[in-house]
Amino acid sequence: MKRIGEHAIVIGASMGGLLAARALADFYGTVTMLERDSFPAEDIPRKGVPQGGHAHGLLARGRDVIEDFFPGWTDEVVASGGICGDIVGNVGWVGHGVTLKSTPSTMIGLLASRPVLEGHVRRRLLALPNVRAIETCAVQGLVAAADNSAIRGVRAKVGHGEEQTVLADLVVDASGRGSSSPAWLESLGYVRPVEERIEIGIGYTTRLYRRSPGDLGGKFALVVAGSGPNWRNGALLFQTEDRWIVSIGGYLGDHAPDDEQMFAAYARSLPTPDIYDIVSSAEPLSDFMRYRYPANLRRRYEKLIRFPKNYLVFADAMCSFNPVYGQGMTVAAQEATLLAECLEAGDADLAPRFFNAAKAAIDVPWDIAVGNDLRHPQVQGARPAKVKFINWYIGKLHLAARHDGPLATAFLEVANLKAPPKRLLHPSVVARVIRGNLVRRGRGEASTVRAGVQA
Ligand SMILES: Cc1cc2nc3c(=O)[nH]c(=O)nc-3n(C[C@H](O)[C@H](O)[C@H](O)COP(=O)(O)OP(=O)(O)OC[C@H]3O[C@@H](n4cnc5c(N)ncnc54)[C@H](O)[C@@H]3O)c2cc1C
């Protein structure tokens, strides 16, 4: 590997920061993560990652990338209670009002609590001799060269101590969607990046339940993506052998209440009975937790003409997606791979090269999330003909894929960021979609399984 510099700093040590640090460790003498929280002794949610108590699944592509960075990582997560397995054959997927056909595939996803996933990455990372973390360290701002053309480090406070300067050859902001980079850059005379926001007002209400081996027909997860006329979402995911996590909720304020009976009634309104079956019969193992997610948010750093040297913005700080599609950690992992590829070519023009590479990787999950959210008639945003056509076509694909395993697999390869969306327009796939819909019409089937009843 090429040595690029002596010291790199990463702001934030959640999934994005950890994966960025892993990529940097091959190119810098020392990598220091500055994290505002202290790391809990056990893998439990922490303040700086408030989504940590809610359902998280790792898509197949994200698992592949993290496993490449840390060989044996999947087995470690499984040994501590998680589960990995076939994401088509062992997971129920409901979208566009229908359940996709389950069929064996080679796509392997990983389920464990969000803190467990992060804890195992952090421990593997900190076992590297040149990576360290400073806990309870809040970054307050950037330190720039006299002419502001380059970043030289950060100003940070550890605990209640005095503000200190930490110098570095590269600073990477992985501080999440609340990132201060736009404001910090503006204070140095740079233009803020354009922000694209698609307001969706998603709410998650989450609770843990006792899991029994025969639940859900032996499958380890069920994911329900809302679709008109019932836009409510739900996830029922394996957490440990004896524990399910249930997160349910909807768009634009249609959130699940944190009250026993009303939560159950909301679960009952989903387009499949499985989540209600667990909620109404299994022993609850936690209180309710709530999380509000206002908008898909993308900061277009790749469009900036002027940007300081030695500075990057990473993961959710650059783009955060409607969490219902489970993409965030996988995109962070993809960005870490791209960062390593960019560093292989040296640090000249690193920021524009990285932001352009990341743009290409973000475009696909962004189009999946935003395109699907725009099917909701009250979500505001431009709906060009391309978006309308794709949404119409994906609806038809779902109708055919409820009886067609290879078609369901093709769709889930794209949703798991393993294959490009154009794969779904390959003539062989289009032929299956047409054939499936003709057969359906011949059988006189209704277009949705069950629209669900709003509670
Ligand atoms: C409800 C919900 C469910 C989700 N489900 C999934 C899922 O199923 N699958 C999936 O892949 N993704 C999911 N995501 C997305 C995923 O959680 C994030 O994409 C992932 O955590 C990467 O985020 P990040 O590391 O960039 O930022 P964050 O996780 O937000 O972490 C930012 C870190 O920076 C620290 N920090 C912030 N400011 C400072 C500062 N000034 N100084 C020092 N430290 C600082 C914070 O303490 C924190 O540790 C979900 C998100 C939400 C909200």
Coordinates of C-alpha atoms and ligand atoms in Angstrom, one line a residue:
M1 CA 0.0 0.0 0.0
K2 CA 1.0 3.5 -0.7
R3 CA 1.9 5.7 2.4
I4 CA 0.1 9.0 1.8
G5 CA 0.5 10.8 5.1
E6 CA 1.4 10.5 8.8
H7 CA -2.0 11.2 10.4
A8 CA -5.6 11.1 9.4
I9 CA -8.5 12.1 11.6
V10 CA -12.1 10.8 11.4
I11 CA -14.9 12.8 13.1
G12 CA -17.4 10.3 14.5
A13 CA -16.9 6.5 15.2
S14 CA -20.3 5.1 14.2
M15 CA -20.5 2.7 11.2
G16 CA -19.5 5.4 8.7
G17 CA -16.5 6.6 10.7
L18 CA -15.3 3.1 11.5
L19 CA -15.4 2.0 7.8
A20 CA -13.7 5.2 6.7
A21 CA -11.0 4.6 9.3
R22 CA -10.5 1.1 8.0
A23 CA -9.9 2.4 4.5
L24 CA -7.5 5.1 5.8
A25 CA -5.5 2.7 7.9
D26 CA -3.8 1.3 4.8
F27 CA -2.5 4.7 3.7
Y28 CA -1.8 6.8 6.9
G29 CA 0.7 6.1 9.7
T30 CA -1.9 6.7 12.3
V31 CA -5.7 7.1 12.1
T32 CA -7.5 8.8 15.0
M33 CA -11.3 8.7 15.4
L34 CA -12.7 11.5 17.5
E35 CA -16.0 10.4 19.0
R36 CA -18.3 12.5 21.1
D37 CA -19.7 9.5 23.0
S38 CA -17.9 7.0 25.2
F39 CA -18.2 3.5 23.9
P40 CA -20.5 1.4 26.1
A41 CA -19.0 -1.6 27.8
E42 CA -21.6 -3.8 26.3
D43 CA -23.1 -3.5 22.7
I44 CA -26.1 -1.4 23.7
P45 CA -27.5 1.7 22.0
R46 CA -25.7 5.0 22.8
K47 CA -26.7 8.6 22.7
G48 CA -24.8 9.7 19.5
V49 CA -26.5 6.9 17.5
P50 CA -30.2 7.3 18.5
Q51 CA -31.3 5.0 15.7
G52 CA -29.3 2.2 17.4
G53 CA -32.3 0.8 19.2
H54 CA -34.4 0.3 16.1
A55 CA -34.5 -2.5 13.5
H56 CA -31.4 -2.6 11.3
G57 CA -30.5 -5.2 8.8
L58 CA -27.3 -5.4 6.7
L59 CA -27.9 -5.9 3.0
A60 CA -25.9 -8.5 1.1
R61 CA -23.6 -6.0 -0.5
G62 CA -22.7 -4.3 2.8
R63 CA -22.0 -7.7 4.4
D64 CA -19.7 -8.7 1.5
V65 CA -17.7 -5.4 1.8
I66 CA -17.3 -5.4 5.6
E67 CA -16.3 -9.1 5.4
D68 CA -13.6 -8.2 2.9
F69 CA -12.3 -5.5 5.2
F70 CA -12.4 -7.7 8.3
P71 CA -12.3 -11.4 7.3
G72 CA -14.2 -13.6 9.8
W73 CA -16.3 -10.7 11.0
T74 CA -19.7 -12.3 10.0
D75 CA -18.8 -15.4 12.0
E76 CA -18.0 -13.2 15.0
V77 CA -21.3 -11.5 14.8
V78 CA -23.1 -14.8 14.5
A79 CA -21.1 -16.2 17.4
S80 CA -22.4 -13.4 19.6
G81 CA -26.0 -14.2 18.7
G82 CA -26.7 -12.7 15.2
I83 CA -27.7 -14.7 12.2
C84 CA -26.6 -14.7 8.6
G85 CA -28.4 -16.4 5.7
D86 CA -30.1 -16.3 2.4
I87 CA -31.8 -13.0 2.0
V88 CA -34.3 -14.3 -0.6
G89 CA -35.0 -17.7 0.8
N90 CA -35.2 -16.9 4.5
V91 CA -36.7 -13.4 4.5
G92 CA -40.3 -12.4 3.6
W93 CA -40.4 -9.3 1.4
V94 CA -43.7 -7.5 0.9
G95 CA -43.8 -4.6 -1.5
H96 CA -46.3 -3.1 -3.9
G97 CA -48.9 -5.0 -1.8
V98 CA -47.6 -8.5 -2.6
T99 CA -45.2 -11.0 -1.1
L100 CA -42.3 -11.9 -3.3
K101 CA -41.7 -15.6 -4.0
S102 CA -39.2 -17.1 -1.5
T103 CA -36.5 -19.1 -3.3
P104 CA -33.0 -20.2 -2.5
S105 CA -30.3 -17.7 -3.5
T106 CA -26.6 -17.0 -2.9
M107 CA -27.2 -13.6 -1.4
I108 CA -26.2 -13.5 2.3
G109 CA -27.4 -10.8 4.6
L110 CA -26.7 -10.4 8.3
L111 CA -29.0 -9.6 11.2
A112 CA -28.1 -8.6 14.7
S113 CA -28.8 -5.4 16.7
R114 CA -27.3 -2.2 15.4
P115 CA -24.9 -1.9 18.4
V116 CA -23.7 -5.5 18.0
L117 CA -22.9 -4.8 14.3
E118 CA -21.0 -1.6 15.2
G119 CA -19.3 -3.1 18.2
H120 CA -17.8 -5.9 16.2
V121 CA -16.5 -3.6 13.5
R122 CA -15.1 -1.2 16.2
R123 CA -13.2 -4.0 18.0
R124 CA -11.7 -5.4 14.8
L125 CA -10.7 -1.9 13.8
L126 CA -9.1 -0.9 17.1
A127 CA -7.1 -4.2 17.0
L128 CA -5.2 -2.6 14.0
P129 CA -1.9 -1.2 15.4
N130 CA -2.2 2.2 13.8
V131 CA -5.9 3.0 14.6
R132 CA -7.1 4.6 17.8
A133 CA -10.2 6.3 19.1
I134 CA -10.5 9.3 21.5
E135 CA -13.8 9.0 23.3
T136 CA -15.9 11.9 24.8
C137 CA -14.2 14.1 22.2
A138 CA -16.5 16.6 20.6
V139 CA -15.1 18.3 17.4
Q140 CA -15.9 22.0 17.5
G141 CA -14.5 23.2 14.2
L142 CA -11.8 23.0 11.6
V143 CA -8.3 24.3 11.6
A144 CA -7.3 25.7 8.2
A145 CA -4.2 26.9 6.5
A146 CA -3.6 30.7 6.6
D147 CA -5.3 31.2 3.2
N148 CA -8.1 28.6 4.0
S149 CA -7.1 26.6 0.9
A150 CA -6.5 23.4 3.0
I151 CA -7.6 21.8 6.3
R152 CA -4.8 21.2 8.8
G153 CA -6.8 19.6 11.6
V154 CA -9.7 20.2 14.0
R155 CA -10.5 22.0 17.3
A156 CA -11.9 19.5 19.8
K157 CA -12.8 19.2 23.5
V158 CA -12.3 16.0 25.5
G159 CA -14.9 15.8 28.2
H160 CA -15.1 19.1 30.0
G161 CA -11.5 20.0 29.2
E162 CA -10.1 22.9 27.3
E163 CA -10.4 23.1 23.5
Q164 CA -7.4 21.6 21.8
T165 CA -6.0 21.5 18.3
V166 CA -5.4 18.1 16.7
L167 CA -3.4 18.3 13.5
A168 CA -3.6 15.9 10.6
D169 CA -2.8 15.4 6.9
L170 CA -6.5 14.5 6.2
V171 CA -9.7 15.1 8.1
V172 CA -12.8 13.0 7.2
D173 CA -16.2 14.1 8.6
A174 CA -18.3 11.1 9.4
S175 CA -20.5 12.8 12.0
G176 CA -23.8 11.8 10.6
R177 CA -26.7 13.7 9.0
G178 CA -26.4 16.5 11.6
S179 CA -22.9 17.2 10.2
S180 CA -21.6 20.7 10.7
S181 CA -19.5 20.6 7.5
P182 CA -21.7 23.0 5.5
A183 CA -21.5 25.6 8.3
W184 CA -17.7 25.0 8.9
L185 CA -17.0 25.4 5.2
E186 CA -19.0 28.5 4.9
S187 CA -17.1 30.1 7.8
L188 CA -13.9 29.5 5.8
G189 CA -15.3 31.3 2.8
Y190 CA -16.6 28.3 0.8
V191 CA -20.1 27.9 -0.6
R192 CA -22.4 25.4 1.2
P193 CA -23.3 22.3 -0.9
V194 CA -26.7 22.2 -2.4
E195 CA -29.0 20.2 -0.2
E196 CA -31.7 18.0 -1.7
R197 CA -34.5 17.1 0.7
I198 CA -37.5 14.9 0.1
E199 CA -39.7 15.3 3.2
I200 CA -41.3 12.0 4.2
G201 CA -42.0 12.4 7.9
I202 CA -41.3 8.7 8.7
G203 CA -41.8 7.5 12.3
Y204 CA -40.5 4.3 13.7
T205 CA -42.0 2.7 16.8
T206 CA -40.0 -0.3 18.1
R207 CA -40.3 -3.0 20.6
L208 CA -38.5 -6.3 21.4
Y209 CA -40.5 -9.5 21.7
R210 CA -39.7 -13.1 22.8
R211 CA -38.9 -15.3 19.7
S212 CA -39.9 -18.9 19.5
P213 CA -38.2 -21.3 17.0
G214 CA -41.4 -21.9 14.9
D215 CA -42.3 -18.2 14.5
L216 CA -42.7 -16.8 11.0
G217 CA -42.5 -20.3 9.5
G218 CA -38.8 -20.5 10.4
K219 CA -37.9 -17.4 8.4
F220 CA -35.6 -15.0 10.1
A221 CA -37.1 -11.7 8.9
L222 CA -40.1 -10.0 7.3
V223 CA -39.9 -6.6 5.7
V224 CA -43.0 -4.8 4.6
A225 CA -42.6 -1.7 2.4
G226 CA -45.7 0.5 2.3
S227 CA -47.6 0.8 -0.9
G228 CA -50.8 2.6 -1.9
P229 CA -53.4 2.6 -0.5
N230 CA -51.7 1.3 2.7
W231 CA -48.4 3.2 3.1
R232 CA -47.5 1.7 6.4
N233 CA -44.1 -0.1 6.8
G234 CA -42.9 -2.8 9.1
A235 CA -39.9 -4.9 9.9
L236 CA -39.8 -8.0 12.0
L237 CA -36.1 -9.0 12.4
F238 CA -34.2 -11.7 14.2
Q239 CA -32.1 -10.1 16.9
T240 CA -30.9 -13.2 18.8
E241 CA -32.2 -16.8 19.0
D242 CA -34.9 -15.7 21.6
R243 CA -35.6 -12.2 20.5
W244 CA -37.4 -10.4 17.7
I245 CA -37.2 -6.7 17.0
V246 CA -40.4 -5.1 15.6
S247 CA -40.3 -1.6 14.1
I248 CA -43.4 -0.3 12.4
G249 CA -44.5 3.1 11.2
G250 CA -45.6 5.2 8.3
Y251 CA -45.2 8.4 6.3
L252 CA -46.0 12.0 7.1
G253 CA -47.1 11.6 10.7
D254 CA -49.0 8.4 10.3
H255 CA -46.9 6.9 13.1
A256 CA -47.5 3.8 15.3
P257 CA -48.5 4.8 18.8
D258 CA -46.4 3.7 21.8
D259 CA -49.5 2.2 23.6
E260 CA -50.0 -1.6 23.8
Q261 CA -53.4 -1.8 22.2
M262 CA -52.9 0.9 19.6
F263 CA -49.5 -0.5 18.6
A264 CA -51.2 -3.9 18.1
A265 CA -54.0 -2.3 16.1
Y266 CA -51.4 -0.5 13.9
A267 CA -49.5 -3.8 13.4
R268 CA -52.8 -5.4 12.4
S269 CA -53.3 -2.8 9.7
L270 CA -50.2 -3.9 7.8
P271 CA -50.8 -5.8 4.6
T272 CA -49.7 -9.1 6.1
P273 CA -50.8 -10.6 9.4
D274 CA -47.3 -11.9 10.5
I275 CA -46.1 -8.9 12.5
Y276 CA -49.5 -8.6 14.2
D277 CA -49.3 -12.3 15.1
I278 CA -46.0 -11.7 17.0
V279 CA -47.1 -8.4 18.6
S280 CA -50.4 -9.9 19.8
S281 CA -49.0 -13.2 21.2
A282 CA -45.3 -13.0 22.1
E283 CA -44.0 -11.7 25.4
P284 CA -42.7 -8.1 25.1
L285 CA -39.1 -7.7 26.2
S286 CA -38.7 -3.9 26.2
D287 CA -40.6 -0.6 26.4
F288 CA -41.5 1.1 23.2
M289 CA -38.9 3.3 21.5
R290 CA -39.7 6.0 19.0
Y291 CA -37.7 7.7 16.2
R292 CA -38.6 10.4 13.8
Y293 CA -36.9 10.6 10.4
P294 CA -38.0 13.8 8.6
A295 CA -36.5 13.6 5.1
N296 CA -34.2 11.9 2.6
L297 CA -31.2 14.3 2.6
R298 CA -28.4 14.6 0.1
R299 CA -25.6 17.2 0.2
R300 CA -24.1 17.6 -3.3
Y301 CA -20.4 18.0 -2.5
E302 CA -19.5 16.7 -5.9
K303 CA -21.0 19.9 -7.5
L304 CA -18.8 22.3 -5.5
I305 CA -16.3 24.1 -7.6
R306 CA -14.1 25.1 -4.7
F307 CA -13.4 22.8 -1.8
P308 CA -10.4 22.8 0.7
K309 CA -7.6 20.2 0.3
N310 CA -7.2 17.5 2.9
Y311 CA -10.9 17.3 3.8
L312 CA -13.7 14.8 3.0
V313 CA -17.3 14.3 4.0
F314 CA -18.5 10.7 4.4
A315 CA -21.6 8.4 4.8
D316 CA -24.7 9.9 6.4
A317 CA -23.0 13.3 6.6
M318 CA -23.1 13.3 2.8
C319 CA -26.4 11.4 2.2
S320 CA -29.0 9.9 4.4
F321 CA -31.8 7.7 3.0
N322 CA -35.2 6.7 4.2
P323 CA -34.2 3.9 6.6
V324 CA -37.0 1.7 5.5
Y325 CA -34.9 0.5 2.6
G326 CA -32.0 -0.5 4.9
Q327 CA -29.2 1.0 2.8
G328 CA -27.2 3.4 5.0
M329 CA -24.5 1.0 6.4
T330 CA -24.1 -0.7 3.0
V331 CA -23.6 2.7 1.3
A332 CA -21.0 3.6 4.0
A333 CA -19.2 0.4 3.2
Q334 CA -19.2 1.1 -0.5
E335 CA -17.8 4.5 0.1
A336 CA -15.0 3.0 2.2
T337 CA -14.1 0.8 -0.8
L338 CA -14.2 3.8 -3.1
L339 CA -12.1 5.9 -0.7
A340 CA -9.4 3.1 -0.6
E341 CA -9.4 3.1 -4.5
C342 CA -9.1 6.8 -4.6
L343 CA -6.2 6.8 -2.2
E344 CA -4.4 4.1 -4.2
A345 CA -4.0 6.8 -6.9
G346 CA -2.5 9.3 -4.3
D347 CA -4.0 12.3 -2.6
A348 CA -3.9 14.8 -5.5
D349 CA -7.4 16.1 -6.1
L350 CA -8.7 13.6 -3.6
A351 CA -11.9 15.4 -2.7
P352 CA -13.3 15.8 -6.2
R353 CA -12.3 12.3 -7.1
F354 CA -13.8 10.8 -4.0
F355 CA -17.0 12.9 -4.2
N356 CA -17.5 11.9 -7.9
A357 CA -17.0 8.2 -7.2
A358 CA -19.3 8.4 -4.2
K359 CA -21.9 10.2 -6.3
A360 CA -22.1 7.3 -8.7
A361 CA -22.5 4.9 -5.8
I362 CA -25.1 7.0 -4.1
D363 CA -27.2 7.6 -7.2
V364 CA -28.6 4.1 -7.2
P365 CA -29.8 3.8 -3.6
W366 CA -31.0 7.4 -3.7
D367 CA -33.1 6.7 -6.8
I368 CA -34.5 3.5 -5.2
A369 CA -35.4 5.3 -1.9
V370 CA -36.7 8.6 -3.3
G371 CA -38.3 7.0 -6.4
N372 CA -40.3 4.7 -4.2
D373 CA -41.1 7.4 -1.7
L374 CA -42.5 9.6 -4.5
R375 CA -45.1 6.9 -5.2
H376 CA -46.8 8.3 -2.0
P377 CA -49.2 10.9 -3.4
Q378 CA -48.5 13.4 -0.5
V379 CA -44.7 13.3 -0.7
Q380 CA -43.6 16.4 -2.4
G381 CA -41.0 16.3 -5.3
A382 CA -40.6 16.2 -9.0
R383 CA -41.9 13.1 -10.7
P384 CA -40.3 13.0 -14.2
A385 CA -41.7 10.5 -16.7
K386 CA -38.7 8.2 -16.0
V387 CA -39.6 7.9 -12.3
K388 CA -43.3 7.2 -13.2
F389 CA -42.4 4.6 -15.7
I390 CA -39.9 2.8 -13.3
N391 CA -42.5 2.8 -10.5
W392 CA -45.2 1.4 -12.8
Y393 CA -42.8 -1.3 -14.1
I394 CA -41.6 -2.3 -10.6
G395 CA -45.2 -2.7 -9.6
K396 CA -45.8 -5.1 -12.5
L397 CA -42.5 -6.9 -11.6
H398 CA -43.8 -7.5 -8.1
L399 CA -47.1 -8.9 -9.4
A400 CA -45.2 -11.4 -11.5
A401 CA -42.5 -12.0 -8.8
R402 CA -44.9 -13.4 -6.3
H403 CA -44.9 -16.6 -8.3
D404 CA -41.5 -16.3 -9.9
G405 CA -38.4 -17.0 -7.7
P406 CA -35.7 -16.0 -10.3
L407 CA -37.6 -12.7 -10.9
A408 CA -37.9 -12.0 -7.1
T409 CA -34.1 -12.7 -6.8
A410 CA -33.3 -10.3 -9.7
F411 CA -35.3 -7.6 -7.9
L412 CA -33.6 -8.3 -4.5
E413 CA -30.2 -8.3 -6.1
V414 CA -30.8 -4.7 -7.1
A415 CA -32.4 -3.8 -3.8
N416 CA -29.4 -5.3 -2.0
L417 CA -27.1 -3.1 -4.2
K418 CA -25.5 -6.3 -5.7
A419 CA -26.7 -5.6 -9.2
P420 CA -27.3 -2.3 -11.2
P421 CA -31.0 -1.3 -11.7
K422 CA -30.6 -1.7 -15.5
R423 CA -30.4 -5.4 -14.8
L424 CA -34.2 -5.3 -14.3
L425 CA -34.6 -4.0 -17.9
H426 CA -32.7 -6.9 -19.4
P427 CA -34.9 -8.6 -22.1
S428 CA -35.0 -11.9 -20.1
V429 CA -36.3 -10.1 -17.0
V430 CA -38.8 -8.0 -19.0
A431 CA -40.1 -11.2 -20.6
R432 CA -40.7 -12.8 -17.2
V433 CA -42.6 -9.6 -16.1
I434 CA -44.8 -9.7 -19.2
R435 CA -45.4 -13.4 -18.9
G436 CA -46.2 -13.2 -15.2
N437 CA -48.7 -10.5 -15.8
L438 CA -50.4 -12.3 -18.7
V439 CA -50.7 -15.4 -16.6
R440 CA -52.1 -13.4 -13.7
R441 CA -54.7 -11.8 -16.0
G442 CA -55.6 -15.2 -17.4
R443 CA -56.2 -16.4 -13.8
G444 CA -58.2 -13.3 -13.0
E445 CA -56.1 -12.5 -10.0
A446 CA -56.6 -9.3 -8.0
S447 CA -53.6 -6.9 -8.1
T448 CA -52.9 -6.8 -4.4
V449 CA -52.9 -9.5 -1.7
R450 CA -54.6 -7.4 0.9
A451 CA -54.6 -3.7 1.0
G452 CA -54.8 -3.6 4.8
V453 CA -57.1 -1.6 7.0
Q454 CA -56.0 1.7 8.5
A455 CA -56.4 1.5 12.3
Ligands
LIG1 C1 -34.4 4.4 12.3 C2 -33.2 4.0 11.4 C3 -33.1 2.7 10.9 C4 -32.1 2.4 10.0 N1 -32.0 1.1 9.5 C5 -31.0 0.8 8.7 C6 -30.8 -0.6 8.2 O1 -31.7 -1.4 8.5 N2 -29.8 -0.9 7.5 C7 -28.8 0.1 7.2 O2 -27.8 -0.3 6.5 N3 -28.9 1.3 7.6 C8 -29.9 1.7 8.4 N4 -30.0 3.0 8.9 C9 -28.9 3.9 8.6 C10 -27.7 3.7 9.4 O3 -28.0 3.8 10.8 C11 -26.6 4.8 9.1 O4 -26.5 4.9 7.7 C12 -25.2 4.3 9.6 O5 -25.3 4.4 11.0 C13 -24.1 5.2 9.1 O6 -24.2 6.4 9.7 P1 -23.0 7.4 10.0 O7 -21.9 6.6 10.7 O8 -22.6 8.1 8.8 O9 -23.6 8.4 11.1 P2 -24.2 8.1 12.5 O10 -24.6 6.7 12.7 O11 -25.3 9.1 12.7 O12 -23.0 8.4 13.5 C14 -22.4 9.7 13.7 C15 -21.4 9.6 14.8 O13 -20.7 10.8 14.9 C16 -20.6 11.2 16.2 N5 -20.5 12.7 16.2 C17 -21.4 13.6 15.8 N6 -21.0 14.8 15.9 C18 -19.7 14.7 16.4 C19 -18.7 15.7 16.8 N7 -18.9 17.0 16.6 N8 -17.6 15.3 17.3 C20 -17.3 13.9 17.5 N9 -18.2 13.0 17.2 C21 -19.4 13.4 16.6 C22 -21.9 10.6 16.9 O14 -21.7 10.5 18.3 C23 -22.0 9.3 16.1 O15 -21.2 8.3 16.8 C24 -31.1 3.4 9.7 C25 -31.2 4.7 10.2 C26 -32.3 5.0 11.0 C27 -32.4 6.4 11.4

